[in-house]
């Protein structure tokens, strides 16, 4: 895939993930809202040969902080740690079958939740309710669909060249 097409697809997928993170869900479903930006970044880390630069990930996290109105640096820290861990284990994750990859994504998303819990504890917030832990499981359930969608788009862009 030509590097320009890859960069455009990367930017478009991140922009869509940022917009999806802004979508308000009804209170009943709010606990199941997945970390869209994390899922998209995980796809690009696992599936591309070009390394995703941690500086760009940090900037994307700052944009997510500004869009969501969260503590400045919260998403930036979490996404940078998530991508760093995924880059470290990329060679293994890439060749896992989908069910194992889904479990690995679940572990990464749970790690992300733990990091968020620590950041919010340092900020002086109370412990979240049990439903707060549903989002990583929803993200893991959506992982195969996100993976297949982005992989299909990447393949279609490659065919057009």
mmCIF file of C-alpha atoms in Angstrom:
data_model
loop_
_atom_site.group_PDB
_atom_site.id
_atom_site.type_symbol
_atom_site.label_atom_id
_atom_site.label_comp_id
_atom_site.label_asym_id
_atom_site.label_seq_id
_atom_site.Cartn_x
_atom_site.Cartn_y
_atom_site.Cartn_z
ATOM 1 C CA UNK A 1 0.000 0.000 0.000
ATOM 2 C CA UNK A 2 1.327 3.394 -0.926
ATOM 3 C CA UNK A 3 2.395 5.370 2.141
ATOM 4 C CA UNK A 4 0.036 8.277 1.349
ATOM 5 C CA UNK A 5 -2.997 6.010 1.161
ATOM 6 C CA UNK A 6 -1.966 4.328 4.389
ATOM 7 C CA UNK A 7 -1.591 7.681 6.161
ATOM 8 C CA UNK A 8 -4.976 8.885 4.866
ATOM 9 C CA UNK A 9 -6.680 5.682 5.985
ATOM 10 C CA UNK A 10 -4.947 5.900 9.374
ATOM 11 C CA UNK A 11 -6.034 9.532 9.852
ATOM 12 C CA UNK A 12 -9.598 8.814 8.688
ATOM 13 C CA UNK A 13 -9.954 5.830 11.017
ATOM 14 C CA UNK A 14 -8.624 7.847 13.973
ATOM 15 C CA UNK A 15 -10.987 10.722 13.130
ATOM 16 C CA UNK A 16 -13.931 8.316 12.984
ATOM 17 C CA UNK A 17 -12.875 6.764 16.304
ATOM 18 C CA UNK A 18 -12.705 10.235 17.876
ATOM 19 C CA UNK A 19 -16.213 10.964 16.609
ATOM 20 C CA UNK A 20 -17.516 7.620 17.865
ATOM 21 C CA UNK A 21 -16.074 8.391 21.283
ATOM 22 C CA UNK A 22 -18.258 11.516 21.351
ATOM 23 C CA UNK A 23 -21.497 9.654 20.662
ATOM 24 C CA UNK A 24 -23.768 9.807 23.689
ATOM 25 C CA UNK A 25 -25.395 6.520 24.577
ATOM 26 C CA UNK A 26 -28.515 6.028 26.678
ATOM 27 C CA UNK A 27 -27.766 5.537 30.382
ATOM 28 C CA UNK A 28 -28.510 1.821 30.106
ATOM 29 C CA UNK A 29 -25.821 1.344 27.421
ATOM 30 C CA UNK A 30 -23.320 3.974 28.596
ATOM 31 C CA UNK A 31 -21.362 1.427 30.638
ATOM 32 C CA UNK A 32 -20.791 -0.658 27.487
ATOM 33 C CA UNK A 33 -19.242 2.145 25.417
ATOM 34 C CA UNK A 34 -15.975 0.746 24.025
ATOM 35 C CA UNK A 35 -12.688 2.606 23.752
ATOM 36 C CA UNK A 36 -12.898 3.191 20.005
ATOM 37 C CA UNK A 37 -9.601 5.035 19.741
ATOM 38 C CA UNK A 38 -7.788 2.244 21.561
ATOM 39 C CA UNK A 39 -9.305 -0.397 19.267
ATOM 40 C CA UNK A 40 -8.316 1.486 16.113
ATOM 41 C CA UNK A 41 -4.805 2.130 17.380
ATOM 42 C CA UNK A 42 -4.428 -1.530 18.323
ATOM 43 C CA UNK A 43 -5.367 -2.527 14.796
ATOM 44 C CA UNK A 44 -2.751 -0.236 13.275
ATOM 45 C CA UNK A 45 -0.074 -1.376 15.698
ATOM 46 C CA UNK A 46 -0.756 -5.060 15.105
ATOM 47 C CA UNK A 47 -1.331 -5.045 11.358
ATOM 48 C CA UNK A 48 1.080 -2.538 9.840
ATOM 49 C CA UNK A 49 4.767 -2.929 9.321
ATOM 50 C CA UNK A 50 5.325 0.794 9.891
ATOM 51 C CA UNK A 51 5.604 1.474 13.592
ATOM 52 C CA UNK A 52 2.971 3.755 15.048
ATOM 53 C CA UNK A 53 4.962 6.555 16.634
ATOM 54 C CA UNK A 54 4.334 7.087 20.326
ATOM 55 C CA UNK A 55 4.555 10.862 19.881
ATOM 56 C CA UNK A 56 1.607 10.775 17.487
ATOM 57 C CA UNK A 57 -0.280 8.484 19.852
ATOM 58 C CA UNK A 58 0.297 10.972 22.665
ATOM 59 C CA UNK A 59 -1.038 13.805 20.453
ATOM 60 C CA UNK A 60 -4.087 11.718 19.520
ATOM 61 C CA UNK A 61 -4.638 11.120 23.232
ATOM 62 C CA UNK A 62 -4.466 14.863 23.912
ATOM 63 C CA UNK A 63 -7.057 15.412 21.172
ATOM 64 C CA UNK A 64 -9.260 12.774 22.802
ATOM 65 C CA UNK A 65 -8.849 14.561 26.143
ATOM 66 C CA UNK A 66 -9.934 17.842 24.569
ATOM 67 C CA UNK A 67 -12.881 16.263 22.735
ATOM 68 C CA UNK A 68 -14.148 14.334 25.754
ATOM 69 C CA UNK A 69 -13.478 17.026 28.333
ATOM 70 C CA UNK A 70 -11.463 14.680 30.515
ATOM 71 C CA UNK A 71 -8.391 15.403 32.591
ATOM 72 C CA UNK A 72 -5.726 16.695 30.203
ATOM 73 C CA UNK A 73 -3.229 13.921 29.585
ATOM 74 C CA UNK A 74 -5.476 11.100 30.775
ATOM 75 C CA UNK A 75 -6.145 9.590 27.351
ATOM 76 C CA UNK A 76 -2.659 10.536 26.204
ATOM 77 C CA UNK A 77 -1.030 8.515 28.967
ATOM 78 C CA UNK A 78 -3.378 5.579 28.616
ATOM 79 C CA UNK A 79 -3.098 5.330 24.832
ATOM 80 C CA UNK A 80 0.675 5.697 24.902
ATOM 81 C CA UNK A 81 1.018 2.866 27.428
ATOM 82 C CA UNK A 82 -1.465 0.710 25.496
ATOM 83 C CA UNK A 83 0.352 1.187 22.189
ATOM 84 C CA UNK A 84 3.754 0.662 23.799
ATOM 85 C CA UNK A 85 2.671 -2.694 25.245
ATOM 86 C CA UNK A 86 1.059 -3.715 21.947
ATOM 87 C CA UNK A 87 4.222 -2.765 20.039
ATOM 88 C CA UNK A 88 6.288 -4.828 22.441
ATOM 89 C CA UNK A 89 4.201 -7.948 21.757
ATOM 90 C CA UNK A 90 3.319 -7.177 18.127
ATOM 91 C CA UNK A 91 5.220 -10.145 16.701
ATOM 92 C CA UNK A 92 3.154 -12.547 18.803
ATOM 93 C CA UNK A 93 -0.194 -10.770 18.540
ATOM 94 C CA UNK A 94 -0.022 -10.561 14.770
ATOM 95 C CA UNK A 95 -0.095 -14.310 14.282
ATOM 96 C CA UNK A 96 -2.585 -15.243 16.978
ATOM 97 C CA UNK A 97 -5.897 -16.696 15.805
ATOM 98 C CA UNK A 98 -8.760 -14.242 16.177
ATOM 99 C CA UNK A 99 -10.029 -15.703 19.458
ATOM 100 C CA UNK A 100 -6.593 -15.414 21.062
ATOM 101 C CA UNK A 101 -6.150 -11.938 19.657
ATOM 102 C CA UNK A 102 -9.511 -11.009 21.175
ATOM 103 C CA UNK A 103 -8.360 -12.271 24.577
ATOM 104 C CA UNK A 104 -5.126 -10.304 24.234
ATOM 105 C CA UNK A 105 -7.110 -7.170 23.341
ATOM 106 C CA UNK A 106 -9.296 -7.789 26.396
ATOM 107 C CA UNK A 107 -6.186 -7.984 28.577
ATOM 108 C CA UNK A 108 -4.861 -4.748 27.056
ATOM 109 C CA UNK A 109 -8.198 -2.989 27.571
ATOM 110 C CA UNK A 110 -8.407 -4.212 31.170
ATOM 111 C CA UNK A 111 -4.876 -2.911 31.720
ATOM 112 C CA UNK A 112 -6.053 0.395 30.265
ATOM 113 C CA UNK A 113 -8.953 0.448 32.746
ATOM 114 C CA UNK A 114 -6.582 -0.219 35.636
ATOM 115 C CA UNK A 115 -4.395 2.677 34.532
ATOM 116 C CA UNK A 116 -7.468 4.917 34.268
ATOM 117 C CA UNK A 117 -8.503 3.836 37.760
ATOM 118 C CA UNK A 118 -5.086 4.814 39.112
ATOM 119 C CA UNK A 119 -5.135 8.198 37.345
ATOM 120 C CA UNK A 120 -8.583 8.980 38.687
ATOM 121 C CA UNK A 121 -7.610 7.822 42.180
ATOM 122 C CA UNK A 122 -4.673 10.244 42.116
ATOM 123 C CA UNK A 123 -7.117 12.951 40.995
ATOM 124 C CA UNK A 124 -9.184 12.248 44.119
ATOM 125 C CA UNK A 125 -12.221 10.650 42.507
ATOM 126 C CA UNK A 126 -14.243 7.923 44.196
ATOM 127 C CA UNK A 127 -14.134 4.305 43.085
ATOM 128 C CA UNK A 128 -16.363 3.668 40.059
ATOM 129 C CA UNK A 129 -19.317 1.267 40.148
ATOM 130 C CA UNK A 130 -19.022 -2.315 38.960
ATOM 131 C CA UNK A 131 -20.655 -1.436 35.617
ATOM 132 C CA UNK A 132 -17.595 0.700 34.826
ATOM 133 C CA UNK A 133 -15.721 -2.520 34.064
ATOM 134 C CA UNK A 134 -18.127 -3.573 31.280
ATOM 135 C CA UNK A 135 -16.516 -1.388 28.595
ATOM 136 C CA UNK A 136 -13.352 -3.500 28.105
ATOM 137 C CA UNK A 137 -15.493 -6.593 27.566
ATOM 138 C CA UNK A 138 -17.640 -4.734 25.034
ATOM 139 C CA UNK A 139 -14.475 -3.587 23.266
ATOM 140 C CA UNK A 140 -13.151 -7.135 23.161
ATOM 141 C CA UNK A 141 -16.442 -8.365 21.696
ATOM 142 C CA UNK A 142 -16.241 -5.667 19.013
ATOM 143 C CA UNK A 143 -12.571 -6.345 18.234
ATOM 144 C CA UNK A 144 -13.148 -8.964 15.486
ATOM 145 C CA UNK A 145 -15.554 -6.622 13.685
ATOM 146 C CA UNK A 146 -13.266 -3.599 13.977
ATOM 147 C CA UNK A 147 -10.345 -5.710 12.821
ATOM 148 C CA UNK A 148 -12.194 -7.129 9.817
ATOM 149 C CA UNK A 149 -13.610 -3.744 8.787
ATOM 150 C CA UNK A 150 -10.267 -1.938 8.912
ATOM 151 C CA UNK A 151 -8.467 -4.857 7.282
ATOM 152 C CA UNK A 152 -11.008 -4.873 4.456
ATOM 153 C CA UNK A 153 -10.600 -1.119 3.938
ATOM 154 C CA UNK A 154 -6.827 -1.494 3.922
ATOM 155 C CA UNK A 155 -7.059 -4.323 1.370
ATOM 156 C CA UNK A 156 -9.369 -2.303 -0.879
ATOM 157 C CA UNK A 157 -6.982 0.638 -0.791
ATOM 158 C CA UNK A 158 -4.137 -1.709 -1.729
ATOM 159 C CA UNK A 159 -6.093 -3.078 -4.720
ATOM 160 C CA UNK A 160 -6.747 0.424 -6.094
ATOM 161 C CA UNK A 161 -3.031 1.139 -6.441
#
